[in-house]
Amino acid sequence: MLSKRIASAFAAAAVTGSGLVALTAVTAAPAHAQEACLYQVRNVAADSYLKVRKKPGKTPKSWNKRHKTIDVLYPGQVTTGNCKRSRENWRKVFGDSGVEGHVHKAYVKKGPRITTEETTNGTTNGTTSGS
């Protein structure tokens, strides 16, 4: 399975570059076809950060009580996450330290899609494509 950290490491090159970018990593376990998207942080002040929450609540009152901040993302940072929404107006992404959490869609710009699939020789090939 393609490591989320490896995908995040190549994310900046995939967002800034044009065309097709190929990623290769050796894997120990068999992987199934997966899809992830790149997200770039936007609408955040240069001296601030975006909070990555454990799970978004339905109302703003519950956001600070049960669903605390578990990680952060910095302005302009690129990360990976699920292409589908985790909840209405929320995206499931990986924070700066690699913790999976949720951010509001107004603060992230969806980038190209990353698809990984297993080949016969035990390596995982991933490609990015525009969405």
Coordinates of N, CA and C in Angstrom, one line a residue:
M1 N 0.8 -1.2 0.0 CA 0.0 0.0 0.0 C 0.9 1.2 0.0
L2 N 0.5 2.2 -0.8 CA 1.3 3.4 -0.9 C 1.2 4.2 0.4
S3 N 2.3 4.5 1.1 CA 2.3 5.2 2.3 C 1.8 6.6 2.1
K4 N 0.9 7.1 3.1 CA 0.4 8.4 3.0 C 1.5 9.5 3.1
R5 N 2.6 9.1 3.8 CA 3.7 10.1 4.0 C 4.5 10.2 2.7
I6 N 4.6 9.1 1.9 CA 5.3 9.1 0.6 C 4.4 10.0 -0.3
A7 N 3.1 9.8 -0.3 CA 2.3 10.5 -1.2 C 2.3 12.0 -0.8
S8 N 2.4 12.3 0.5 CA 2.5 13.7 0.9 C 3.8 14.3 0.5
A9 N 4.9 13.5 0.5 CA 6.2 14.0 0.1 C 6.2 14.4 -1.4
F10 N 5.6 13.7 -2.2 CA 5.5 14.0 -3.6 C 4.4 15.0 -4.0
A11 N 3.6 15.3 -3.1 CA 2.4 16.1 -3.3 C 2.7 17.5 -3.9
A12 N 3.7 18.2 -3.4 CA 4.1 19.5 -3.8 C 4.6 19.5 -5.3
A13 N 5.3 18.4 -5.6 CA 5.8 18.3 -7.0 C 4.6 18.1 -8.0
A14 N 3.7 17.3 -7.5 CA 2.5 17.0 -8.4 C 1.6 18.2 -8.6
V15 N 1.5 19.0 -7.6 CA 0.6 20.2 -7.7 C 1.3 21.3 -8.5
T16 N 2.6 21.5 -8.3 CA 3.2 22.6 -9.1 C 3.6 22.2 -10.5
G17 N 3.8 20.9 -10.7 CA 4.2 20.4 -12.0 C 3.0 20.2 -12.9
S18 N 3.2 20.1 -14.2 CA 2.0 19.8 -15.1 C 2.2 18.5 -15.7
G19 N 1.1 17.9 -16.1 CA 1.1 16.6 -16.7 C 1.0 15.5 -15.8
L20 N 1.6 14.3 -16.2 CA 1.5 13.1 -15.4 C 2.7 12.9 -14.6
V21 N 2.6 12.6 -13.3 CA 3.7 12.3 -12.4 C 3.5 10.9 -11.9
A22 N 4.6 10.2 -12.0 CA 4.6 8.8 -11.6 C 5.3 8.6 -10.2
L23 N 4.7 7.9 -9.3 CA 5.2 7.6 -8.0 C 5.4 6.1 -7.9
T24 N 6.6 5.7 -7.3 CA 6.8 4.3 -7.1 C 7.4 4.1 -5.7
A25 N 6.9 3.0 -5.1 CA 7.3 2.7 -3.7 C 7.2 1.2 -3.6
V26 N 8.2 0.6 -2.9 CA 8.1 -0.9 -2.6 C 7.2 -1.1 -1.5
T27 N 6.4 -2.2 -1.6 CA 5.4 -2.5 -0.6 C 5.5 -3.9 -0.1
A28 N 5.2 -4.1 1.2 CA 5.3 -5.4 1.7 C 4.0 -6.1 1.7
A29 N 2.9 -5.4 1.8 CA 1.5 -6.0 1.8 C 0.8 -5.7 0.5
P30 N 0.0 -6.6 0.1 CA -0.8 -6.4 -1.2 C -1.7 -5.2 -1.0
A31 N -1.8 -4.4 -2.1 CA -2.7 -3.2 -2.1 C -3.8 -3.4 -3.1
H32 N -4.9 -2.7 -2.8 CA -6.0 -2.7 -3.7 C -6.0 -1.3 -4.3
A33 N -6.7 -1.1 -5.4 CA -6.8 0.2 -6.0 C -7.4 1.2 -5.1
Q34 N -6.7 2.3 -4.9 CA -7.2 3.3 -4.0 C -7.2 4.7 -4.7
E35 N -7.9 5.6 -4.1 CA -8.0 6.9 -4.7 C -7.8 7.9 -3.5
A36 N -6.9 8.9 -3.7 CA -6.8 10.0 -2.8 C -6.6 11.3 -3.6
C37 N -6.9 12.4 -3.0 CA -6.7 13.7 -3.7 C -5.7 14.5 -2.9
L38 N -5.1 15.4 -3.6 CA -4.2 16.4 -3.0 C -5.1 17.6 -2.6
Y39 N -4.8 18.2 -1.4 CA -5.5 19.4 -1.0 C -4.4 20.4 -0.6
Q40 N -4.7 21.7 -1.0 CA -3.8 22.8 -0.6 C -4.5 23.7 0.3
V41 N -3.9 24.1 1.4 CA -4.5 25.0 2.3 C -4.6 26.4 1.7
R42 N -5.8 27.1 1.9 CA -6.0 28.4 1.4 C -6.9 29.2 2.4
N43 N -7.0 30.5 2.2 CA -7.8 31.3 3.0 C -7.4 31.3 4.5
V44 N -6.1 31.1 4.7 CA -5.6 31.1 6.1 C -4.5 32.2 6.2
A45 N -4.5 33.0 7.2 CA -3.5 34.1 7.3 C -2.1 33.5 7.4
A46 N -1.1 34.2 7.0 CA 0.3 33.8 7.0 C 0.8 33.4 8.4
D47 N 0.4 34.1 9.4 CA 0.9 33.9 10.7 C 0.0 32.9 11.5
S48 N -1.0 32.3 10.9 CA -1.9 31.4 11.5 C -1.8 30.0 11.0
Y49 N -2.8 29.1 11.4 CA -2.8 27.7 11.0 C -4.2 27.3 10.9
L50 N -4.4 26.2 10.2 CA -5.8 25.6 10.1 C -5.9 24.4 11.0
K51 N -6.9 24.3 11.8 CA -7.1 23.3 12.8 C -7.7 22.0 12.1
V52 N -7.1 20.9 12.3 CA -7.6 19.6 11.8 C -8.3 19.0 13.0
R53 N -9.6 18.7 12.8 CA -10.4 18.2 13.9 C -10.6 16.7 13.9
K54 N -10.9 16.2 15.0 CA -11.1 14.7 15.2 C -12.3 14.3 14.3
K55 N -13.5 14.9 14.5 CA -14.6 14.6 13.6 C -15.5 15.8 13.7
P56 N -16.0 16.3 12.6 CA -16.8 17.5 12.6 C -18.2 17.3 13.2
G57 N -18.6 18.3 14.0 CA -20.0 18.2 14.6 C -21.0 18.8 13.7
K58 N -22.3 18.7 14.1 CA -23.3 19.3 13.3 C -23.5 20.8 13.6
T59 N -23.2 21.2 14.8 CA -23.4 22.6 15.1 C -22.0 23.2 15.6
P60 N -21.9 24.5 15.5 CA -20.6 25.1 15.9 C -20.3 24.9 17.4
K61 N -21.4 24.8 18.2 CA -21.2 24.6 19.7 C -20.4 23.3 19.9
S62 N -20.7 22.2 19.2 CA -20.1 20.9 19.4 C -18.7 20.9 18.9
W63 N -18.3 21.8 18.0 CA -16.9 21.8 17.4 C -15.8 21.9 18.5
N64 N -16.0 22.7 19.5 CA -15.0 22.9 20.4 C -15.1 22.1 21.7
K65 N -16.2 21.3 21.8 CA -16.4 20.5 23.0 C -15.9 19.1 22.8
R66 N -16.6 18.4 21.9 CA -16.3 17.0 21.7 C -15.3 16.7 20.6
H67 N -15.2 17.6 19.6 CA -14.3 17.4 18.5 C -13.2 18.4 18.5
K68 N -12.2 18.1 19.3 CA -11.1 19.0 19.5 C -10.1 18.9 18.4
T69 N -9.2 19.9 18.4 CA -8.1 19.9 17.4 C -7.1 18.8 17.7
I70 N -6.8 18.0 16.6 CA -5.8 17.0 16.8 C -4.5 17.2 16.0
D71 N -4.6 18.1 15.1 CA -3.4 18.4 14.3 C -3.6 19.8 13.6
V72 N -2.6 20.3 12.9 CA -2.7 21.6 12.2 C -2.2 21.5 10.8
L73 N -2.6 22.4 10.0 CA -2.0 22.6 8.6 C -1.6 24.0 8.5
Y74 N -0.5 24.3 7.8 CA -0.1 25.7 7.7 C -0.5 26.3 6.3
P75 N -0.5 27.6 6.2 CA -0.9 28.2 4.9 C -0.1 27.8 3.7
G76 N -0.7 27.4 2.7 CA 0.0 27.0 1.5 C 0.4 25.5 1.5
Q77 N 0.3 24.9 2.6 CA 0.8 23.5 2.7 C -0.1 22.5 1.9
V78 N 0.5 21.5 1.3 CA -0.2 20.5 0.5 C -0.2 19.2 1.3
T79 N -1.4 18.6 1.3 CA -1.6 17.3 2.0 C -2.5 16.4 1.2
T80 N -2.6 15.2 1.6 CA -3.5 14.2 0.9 C -4.7 14.0 1.7
G81 N -5.7 13.4 1.1 CA -7.0 13.1 1.8 C -7.9 12.4 0.9
N82 N -9.1 12.0 1.4 CA -10.1 11.3 0.6 C -10.7 12.2 -0.4
C83 N -11.0 11.7 -1.6 CA -11.6 12.6 -2.6 C -13.1 12.9 -2.3
K84 N -13.7 11.9 -1.7 CA -15.1 12.1 -1.3 C -15.2 12.9 0.0
R85 N -16.3 13.7 0.1 CA -16.5 14.4 1.4 C -16.8 13.4 2.5
S86 N -16.2 13.7 3.7 CA -16.4 12.9 4.9 C -17.8 13.2 5.5
R87 N -18.2 14.4 5.3 CA -19.5 14.9 5.8 C -19.7 16.2 5.0
E88 N -20.9 16.6 4.9 CA -21.3 17.8 4.1 C -20.4 19.0 4.5
N89 N -19.7 19.5 3.5 CA -18.8 20.7 3.7 C -17.5 20.4 4.4
W90 N -17.1 19.1 4.7 CA -15.9 18.8 5.4 C -15.1 17.8 4.5
R91 N -13.8 17.9 4.6 CA -12.9 17.0 3.9 C -12.0 16.2 4.9
K92 N -11.8 14.9 4.6 CA -10.9 14.1 5.5 C -9.5 14.2 4.9
V93 N -8.6 14.7 5.7 CA -7.2 14.9 5.3 C -6.2 14.5 6.3
F94 N -4.9 14.5 6.0 CA -3.9 14.2 6.9 C -3.2 15.5 7.4
G95 N -3.0 15.7 8.7 CA -2.4 16.9 9.2 C -0.9 16.9 9.0
D96 N -0.3 18.0 9.6 CA 1.2 18.2 9.4 C 2.0 17.0 10.0
S97 N 1.5 16.4 11.1 CA 2.3 15.3 11.7 C 1.8 14.0 11.2
G98 N 0.9 13.9 10.2 CA 0.4 12.6 9.7 C -0.9 12.1 10.3
V99 N -1.5 12.8 11.2 CA -2.7 12.4 11.9 C -3.9 12.7 11.0
E100 N -4.8 11.7 10.8 CA -6.0 11.8 10.0 C -7.1 12.6 10.7
G101 N -7.6 13.6 10.1 CA -8.7 14.4 10.7 C -9.5 15.1 9.6
H102 N -10.3 16.1 10.0 CA -11.3 16.7 9.1 C -11.0 18.2 9.2
V103 N -11.2 18.9 8.0 CA -11.1 20.3 7.9 C -12.3 20.8 7.0
H104 N -12.7 22.1 7.2 CA -13.8 22.6 6.4 C -13.3 22.9 5.0
K105 N -14.2 22.6 4.0 CA -13.8 22.7 2.6 C -13.5 24.1 2.2
A106 N -13.9 25.1 2.9 CA -13.6 26.5 2.5 C -12.1 26.8 2.7
Y107 N -11.4 26.0 3.4 CA -10.0 26.3 3.7 C -9.0 25.4 3.0
V108 N -9.5 24.5 2.1 CA -8.6 23.6 1.3 C -9.1 23.7 -0.2
K109 N -8.1 23.7 -1.0 CA -8.4 23.6 -2.5 C -8.1 22.2 -3.0
K110 N -9.1 21.6 -3.6 CA -8.9 20.2 -4.1 C -8.0 20.2 -5.3
G111 N -7.0 19.4 -5.3 CA -6.0 19.3 -6.4 C -6.2 18.0 -7.2
P112 N -5.2 17.5 -7.9 CA -5.3 16.3 -8.7 C -5.6 15.1 -7.9
R113 N -6.1 14.1 -8.5 CA -6.4 12.8 -7.9 C -5.2 11.9 -8.0
I114 N -4.9 11.1 -7.0 CA -3.8 10.2 -6.9 C -4.5 8.8 -6.9
T115 N -4.1 7.9 -7.9 CA -4.6 6.6 -7.9 C -3.4 5.6 -7.7
T116 N -3.5 4.7 -6.8 CA -2.5 3.7 -6.6 C -3.0 2.3 -6.9
E117 N -2.2 1.5 -7.5 CA -2.6 0.1 -7.8 C -1.4 -0.8 -7.8
E118 N -1.7 -2.1 -7.5 CA -0.6 -3.0 -7.3 C -0.2 -3.6 -8.7
T119 N 1.1 -3.8 -8.9 CA 1.5 -4.5 -10.1 C 2.0 -5.9 -9.8
T120 N 2.4 -6.7 -10.8 CA 2.8 -8.0 -10.5 C 4.1 -8.2 -9.8
N121 N 5.0 -7.3 -9.9 CA 6.4 -7.4 -9.4 C 6.5 -6.9 -7.9
G122 N 5.4 -6.6 -7.3 CA 5.4 -6.2 -5.9 C 5.6 -4.8 -5.6
T123 N 5.6 -3.9 -6.6 CA 5.8 -2.5 -6.4 C 4.4 -1.8 -6.6
T124 N 4.2 -0.7 -6.0 CA 3.0 0.1 -6.2 C 3.3 1.2 -7.1
N125 N 2.5 1.4 -8.1 CA 2.6 2.5 -9.0 C 1.5 3.4 -8.8
G126 N 1.8 4.7 -8.6 CA 0.7 5.7 -8.4 C 0.8 6.8 -9.5
T127 N -0.3 7.3 -9.9 CA -0.2 8.3 -10.9 C -1.2 9.4 -10.5
T128 N -0.9 10.6 -10.9 CA -1.8 11.7 -10.6 C -2.4 12.2 -11.9
S129 N -3.7 12.6 -11.8 CA -4.4 13.1 -12.9 C -5.2 14.3 -12.5
G130 N -5.4 15.2 -13.4 CA -6.3 16.3 -13.1 C -7.7 15.9 -12.8
S131 N -8.4 16.7 -12.0 CA -9.8 16.3 -11.7 C -10.8 17.3 -12.2

